[in-house]
Coordinates of N, CA and C in Angstrom, one line a residue:
X1 N -17.7 121.9 21.2 CA -17.0 122.7 22.3 C -17.1 121.5 23.4
X2 N -18.1 121.0 23.6 CA -18.4 120.1 24.9 C -17.3 118.8 24.4
X3 N -17.2 118.1 23.3 CA -16.3 117.3 22.9 C -14.6 117.6 23.3
X4 N -14.3 119.0 23.0 CA -13.0 119.3 23.2 C -12.8 119.2 24.8
X5 N -13.6 119.9 25.6 CA -13.5 120.1 26.8 C -13.5 118.5 27.5
X6 N -14.1 117.7 27.2 CA -14.3 116.4 27.4 C -12.9 115.7 27.3
X7 N -12.3 115.9 26.1 CA -11.0 115.6 25.6 C -9.9 116.1 26.4
X8 N -9.9 117.0 26.9 CA -9.0 118.0 27.7 C -8.9 117.1 28.8
X9 N -10.1 117.4 29.4 CA -10.1 116.9 31.0 C -9.7 115.1 31.0
X10 N -10.2 114.5 29.8 CA -10.1 112.9 30.0 C -8.3 112.9 29.8
X11 N -7.4 113.8 29.0 CA -6.2 113.9 28.9 C -5.5 114.2 30.0
X12 N -6.0 115.2 30.8 CA -5.3 115.6 31.9 C -5.6 114.3 33.0
X13 N -6.6 113.7 32.9 CA -6.9 112.8 34.2 C -5.7 111.8 33.8
X14 N -5.9 111.4 32.7 CA -4.6 110.2 32.2 C -3.2 110.6 32.6
X15 N -3.1 111.9 32.3 CA -1.6 112.4 32.8 C -1.2 112.3 34.2
X16 N -2.3 112.6 35.1 CA -2.3 112.5 36.5 C -2.0 111.4 37.0
X17 N -2.8 110.3 36.5 CA -2.7 108.8 36.5 C -1.4 108.3 36.3
X18 N -0.8 108.5 35.0 CA 0.7 108.2 34.9 C 1.5 108.6 35.9
X19 N 1.4 110.0 36.1 CA 2.3 110.6 37.1 C 2.3 109.8 38.5
X20 N 1.1 109.7 38.9 CA 1.1 108.9 40.2 C 1.7 107.4 40.0
X21 N 1.5 106.7 39.0 CA 2.0 105.5 38.7 C 3.5 105.6 38.7
X22 N 4.2 106.5 38.4 CA 5.6 106.7 38.3 C 6.0 106.9 39.5
X23 N 5.3 107.7 40.6 CA 5.7 108.1 41.8 C 5.8 106.7 42.7
X24 N 4.8 105.9 42.5 CA 4.7 104.5 43.0 C 5.8 103.6 42.6
X25 N 6.1 103.8 41.4 CA 7.2 103.0 40.9 C 8.6 103.2 41.6
X26 N 8.7 104.6 41.7 CA 9.9 105.1 42.1 C 10.2 104.8 43.6
X27 N 8.9 104.7 44.3 CA 9.1 104.0 45.6 C 9.1 102.9 46.0
X28 N 8.5 102.1 45.0 CA 8.9 100.7 44.6 C 10.2 100.3 44.4
X29 N 11.0 101.2 43.4 CA 12.3 100.6 43.2 C 13.1 101.3 44.7
X30 N 12.7 102.3 45.3 CA 13.7 102.7 46.4 C 13.6 101.7 47.2
X31 N 12.5 101.0 47.7 CA 12.4 100.0 48.6 C 13.3 98.6 48.4
X32 N 13.3 98.3 46.8 CA 14.2 97.2 46.5 C 15.9 97.9 46.8
X33 N 16.1 98.9 46.8 CA 17.4 99.6 47.3 C 17.5 99.3 48.9
X34 N 18.0 98.3 49.4 CA 18.1 98.3 50.7 C 19.8 98.7 50.8
X35 N 19.6 99.2 52.1 CA 21.0 99.6 52.7 C 21.3 98.0 53.6
X36 N 22.2 97.6 53.3 CA 22.4 96.2 53.7 C 24.0 95.9 54.2
X37 N 24.4 95.0 54.9 CA 26.0 94.7 55.2 C 26.3 94.0 54.0
X38 N 27.5 93.9 53.5 CA 28.2 93.1 52.9 C 29.3 92.3 53.2
X39 N 29.4 90.8 52.7 CA 30.8 90.1 52.9 C 31.7 90.5 51.9
X40 N 32.7 91.3 52.4 CA 33.7 91.4 51.1 C 35.0 90.4 51.5
X41 N 35.1 89.7 50.2 CA 36.4 88.8 50.3 C 37.2 89.6 50.0
X42 N 38.6 89.2 50.6 CA 40.0 89.8 49.8 C 40.5 89.1 48.6
X43 N 40.1 88.2 48.2 CA 40.1 87.4 46.8 C 39.2 86.7 46.7
X44 N 38.8 86.2 45.6 CA 37.9 85.3 44.7 C 38.0 83.8 45.4
X45 N 37.9 83.8 46.7 CA 37.6 82.3 47.1 C 36.6 82.3 48.1
X46 N 36.1 81.1 48.5 CA 35.2 81.0 49.1 C 35.4 81.0 50.6
X47 N 36.8 80.5 50.8 CA 37.5 80.5 52.0 C 38.4 81.6 52.4
X48 N 38.6 82.7 51.6 CA 39.1 84.1 51.6 C 38.8 84.3 52.8
X49 N 39.6 85.4 53.6 CA 39.5 86.0 54.7 C 38.3 87.0 54.2
X50 N 37.2 87.1 55.3 CA 36.0 88.2 54.7 C 36.0 89.2 56.1
X51 N 35.3 90.0 55.5 CA 35.5 91.5 56.2 C 33.5 91.8 56.0
X52 N 33.1 92.2 57.2 CA 31.6 92.7 57.0 C 31.3 94.3 57.2
X53 N 30.9 94.6 55.9 CA 31.0 96.3 55.6 C 29.7 96.9 55.2
X54 N 29.3 97.8 55.3 CA 28.2 98.4 54.9 C 28.2 98.4 53.4
X55 N 27.2 98.2 52.7 CA 27.1 98.0 51.0 C 27.4 99.1 50.5
X56 N 27.1 100.4 51.0 CA 27.5 101.6 50.5 C 28.9 101.8 50.5
X57 N 29.7 101.1 51.0 CA 31.3 101.3 51.0 C 32.0 100.3 50.1
X58 N 31.1 99.8 49.0 CA 31.8 98.7 48.2 C 32.2 99.7 47.0
X59 N 33.1 99.3 46.4 CA 33.9 100.2 45.4 C 33.9 98.8 44.0
X60 N 33.9 99.5 42.8 CA 33.9 98.8 41.6 C 35.2 98.1 41.9
X61 N 35.1 96.6 41.5 CA 36.6 95.6 41.7 C 36.3 94.8 42.9
X62 N 35.4 95.3 43.7 CA 35.4 94.6 45.4 C 34.9 93.1 45.0
X63 N 35.3 92.3 45.7 CA 34.8 90.8 45.7 C 33.9 90.5 46.9
X64 N 32.6 90.2 46.8 CA 31.5 89.9 47.8 C 31.2 88.7 47.7
X65 N 30.6 88.1 48.9 CA 29.9 86.6 48.9 C 28.6 87.1 49.5
X66 N 27.5 86.1 48.5 CA 26.0 86.7 48.9 C 25.8 85.0 48.9
X67 N 24.9 84.9 50.2 CA 24.6 83.4 50.4 C 23.1 83.4 50.2
X68 N 22.3 82.4 50.3 CA 20.7 82.3 50.2 C 20.1 83.1 51.3
X69 N 19.2 84.0 50.7 CA 18.4 84.7 51.5 C 18.9 86.3 51.6
X70 N 20.0 86.8 51.3 CA 20.5 87.7 51.1 C 20.4 88.4 50.0
X71 N 20.2 90.1 50.2 CA 20.6 90.8 48.9 C 21.6 91.3 48.6
X72 N 21.5 91.1 47.1 CA 23.0 91.2 46.3 C 23.0 92.7 46.7
X73 N 24.4 92.8 47.0 CA 24.7 94.4 47.4 C 25.0 95.4 46.5
X74 N 25.5 94.9 45.3 CA 26.0 95.6 44.0 C 25.7 94.9 42.7
X75 N 25.8 95.9 41.6 CA 25.9 95.2 40.2 C 27.0 94.4 40.3
X76 N 26.9 93.3 39.7 CA 28.4 93.1 39.1 C 28.0 91.6 38.5
X77 N 29.4 90.8 38.5 CA 29.7 89.3 37.4 C 29.8 88.3 38.4
X78 N 29.2 87.3 38.5 CA 29.4 86.4 39.2 C 31.0 85.7 38.8
X79 N 31.7 85.3 39.8 CA 32.7 85.0 39.2 C 32.9 83.7 39.9
X80 N 32.1 83.2 41.0 CA 32.2 81.8 41.4 C 30.6 81.4 41.9
X81 N 30.4 80.0 41.7 CA 29.1 79.8 42.2 C 28.1 79.9 41.4
X82 N 26.7 79.5 41.9 CA 25.7 79.5 41.1 C 24.3 79.4 41.9
X83 N 23.4 80.2 41.6 CA 22.2 80.4 42.6 C 20.9 80.7 41.7
X84 N 19.8 80.3 42.2 CA 18.8 80.9 42.0 C 18.3 82.5 42.4
X85 N 18.0 83.3 41.6 CA 18.1 84.7 42.2 C 16.5 85.2 41.8
X86 N 15.9 86.0 42.6 CA 14.7 86.6 42.6 C 15.0 87.9 42.0
X87 N 14.6 88.7 40.9 CA 15.0 89.6 40.1 C 13.6 90.3 39.8
X88 N 12.4 90.0 40.6 CA 11.3 90.6 40.5 C 11.1 92.0 41.0
X89 N 11.7 92.5 41.8 CA 11.8 93.7 42.1 C 12.3 94.8 41.1
X90 N 13.1 94.1 40.2 CA 13.7 94.8 39.2 C 13.0 94.6 37.6
X91 N 12.9 93.4 37.3 CA 12.1 93.0 36.0 C 10.6 92.8 36.2
X92 N 10.1 92.3 37.3 CA 8.7 92.3 37.3 C 8.6 90.6 37.1
X93 N 9.1 89.9 36.7 CA 9.5 88.8 36.2 C 9.1 87.7 37.6
X94 N 8.1 87.1 37.8 CA 7.7 86.4 38.9 C 8.9 85.1 39.3
X95 N 8.9 84.5 38.1 CA 9.9 83.3 38.1 C 11.5 83.6 38.5
X96 N 11.8 82.9 39.7 CA 13.4 83.2 39.5 C 14.2 82.7 38.5
X97 N 15.4 83.6 38.4 CA 16.4 82.9 37.4 C 17.6 82.4 38.0
X98 N 18.4 81.8 37.1 CA 19.6 80.9 37.5 C 20.6 81.9 37.2
X99 N 21.6 82.4 38.0 CA 23.0 83.2 37.6 C 24.1 82.3 38.3
X100 N 24.9 82.1 37.3 CA 26.4 81.4 37.5 C 27.2 82.0 37.0
X101 N 28.6 81.6 37.3 CA 29.9 81.9 36.7 C 30.0 81.6 35.4
X102 N 30.8 82.8 34.4 CA 30.8 82.0 33.1 C 29.6 82.3 32.0
X103 N 29.6 82.7 31.0 CA 28.5 82.8 30.0 C 27.6 83.8 30.1
X104 N 26.4 83.8 29.4 CA 25.5 84.6 29.2 C 24.6 84.9 30.7
X105 N 24.6 84.2 31.5 CA 24.1 84.3 32.7 C 24.4 84.6 34.2
X106 N 26.0 85.4 33.9 CA 26.7 85.9 35.1 C 26.3 87.2 35.6
X107 N 25.7 88.1 35.0 CA 25.4 89.5 35.3 C 24.4 89.4 36.5
X108 N 24.5 90.3 37.7 CA 23.5 90.4 38.5 C 23.6 91.7 39.2
X109 N 22.4 92.1 39.3 CA 21.9 93.4 39.6 C 21.7 93.7 41.1
X110 N 22.4 94.7 41.8 CA 22.2 95.1 43.1 C 20.6 95.0 43.8
X111 N 20.4 94.7 44.6 CA 18.9 95.1 45.1 C 18.0 93.9 44.9
X112 N 18.6 92.7 44.1 CA 18.0 91.6 44.0 C 18.4 90.3 45.0
X113 N 17.4 89.1 45.1 CA 17.6 88.3 46.2 C 18.4 86.8 45.8
X114 N 19.2 86.4 46.4 CA 19.7 85.0 46.3 C 18.8 84.2 47.1
X115 N 18.1 83.3 46.1 CA 17.1 82.2 46.8 C 17.8 81.1 47.3
X116 N 18.7 80.8 46.8 CA 19.3 79.2 47.0 C 21.1 79.6 46.7
X117 N 21.7 78.6 47.6 CA 23.0 78.5 47.4 C 23.9 79.7 47.6
X118 N 25.1 80.0 47.0 CA 25.8 81.3 47.2 C 26.6 81.7 45.8
X119 N 27.1 82.8 46.0 CA 27.4 83.7 44.8 C 28.5 84.4 45.2
X120 N 29.6 84.2 44.5 CA 30.9 85.4 44.7 C 30.9 86.3 43.6
X121 N 31.0 87.3 43.6 CA 30.2 88.8 42.9 C 31.7 89.4 42.8
X122 N 32.3 89.9 41.6 CA 33.1 91.3 41.7 C 32.0 92.4 41.2
X123 N 32.0 93.1 42.2 CA 31.2 94.4 41.8 C 31.5 95.2 40.3
X124 N 30.6 95.6 40.0 CA 31.1 96.5 38.2 C 30.6 97.7 38.5
X125 N 29.9 98.5 39.4 CA 29.7 100.1 39.8 C 29.8 100.4 41.2
X126 N 30.1 101.6 41.2 CA 30.5 102.3 42.6 C 28.8 102.5 43.0
X127 N 29.1 102.3 44.5 CA 27.6 102.7 45.3 C 27.1 104.0 44.7
X128 N 25.7 103.9 44.5 CA 25.3 105.4 44.1 C 25.2 105.5 42.7
X129 N 25.7 104.5 41.8 CA 26.1 104.5 40.4 C 25.5 103.1 39.6
X130 N 24.6 102.4 40.6 CA 24.1 101.0 40.0 C 23.1 101.1 38.9
X131 N 22.6 100.3 38.4 CA 21.3 100.1 37.7 C 20.2 100.5 38.4
X132 N 20.0 100.1 39.6 CA 18.8 100.5 40.1 C 18.6 101.9 40.5
X133 N 19.9 102.4 41.1 CA 20.0 104.0 41.1 C 19.9 104.9 40.2
X134 N 20.3 104.4 38.8 CA 19.9 105.2 37.5 C 18.3 104.8 37.0
X135 N 17.7 103.7 37.4 CA 16.4 103.6 37.2 C 15.7 104.4 38.0
X136 N 15.9 104.8 39.4 CA 15.3 105.4 40.2 C 15.3 107.1 39.7
X137 N 16.6 107.4 39.4 CA 16.5 108.8 38.8 C 15.9 108.9 37.7
X138 N 15.9 107.9 36.8 CA 14.8 108.1 35.6 C 13.4 108.5 35.9
X139 N 13.1 107.5 36.7 CA 11.7 107.6 37.3 C 11.2 108.7 37.8
X140 N 12.1 109.1 38.6 CA 11.9 110.4 39.3 C 12.3 111.7 38.7
X141 N 13.1 111.5 37.8 CA 13.4 112.8 36.6 C 12.2 113.0 35.8
X142 N 11.4 111.9 35.4 CA 10.2 112.0 34.6 C 9.2 112.8 35.3
X143 N 9.1 114.4 34.5 CA 8.3 115.4 35.2 C 7.0 115.5 34.1
X144 N 6.1 115.9 35.0 CA 4.8 115.8 34.1 C 4.9 117.5 33.4
X145 N 4.9 117.4 32.1 CA 4.9 118.9 31.2 C 3.6 119.5 31.0
X146 N 3.7 120.6 31.4 CA 2.8 121.5 31.1 C 2.7 122.3 29.6
X147 N 1.9 122.4 29.0 CA 1.7 123.3 27.8 C 1.9 124.6 28.1
X148 N 2.8 125.5 27.2 CA 2.8 126.9 27.6 C 1.5 127.7 26.9
X149 N 0.9 126.9 26.0 CA 0.0 127.5 25.6 C -1.4 128.1 26.3

């Protein structure tokens, strides 16, 4: 009987620990999702007319310019340029990755940071429906289940 009690106690402790870690992870993901300004371009050209808008006003298909040190405002595809990108907030990988137009390395995730050079990106998701938004929703949606017995 004592072993059963110890097992149940340990199981509840492990479940509580996992729940608190998921809450911390959700807070970390929310921190990566910063409201920022975006430089929207009228067309895919570095010298195109620019408009500075709130990143929450971006729509699928919008074209944005992201320079070194700035946060990528939306999920999208790189259509011009190449840069080193810090994706550690999303992937946990500490080494920066190269993102460039064309090929397998053209997808970018909103909330990551451009470390060098610049990118012109075509947004592939509406604000509020990005990869980061879905991840936050999944982590926050994970509820601790109680046995009905």
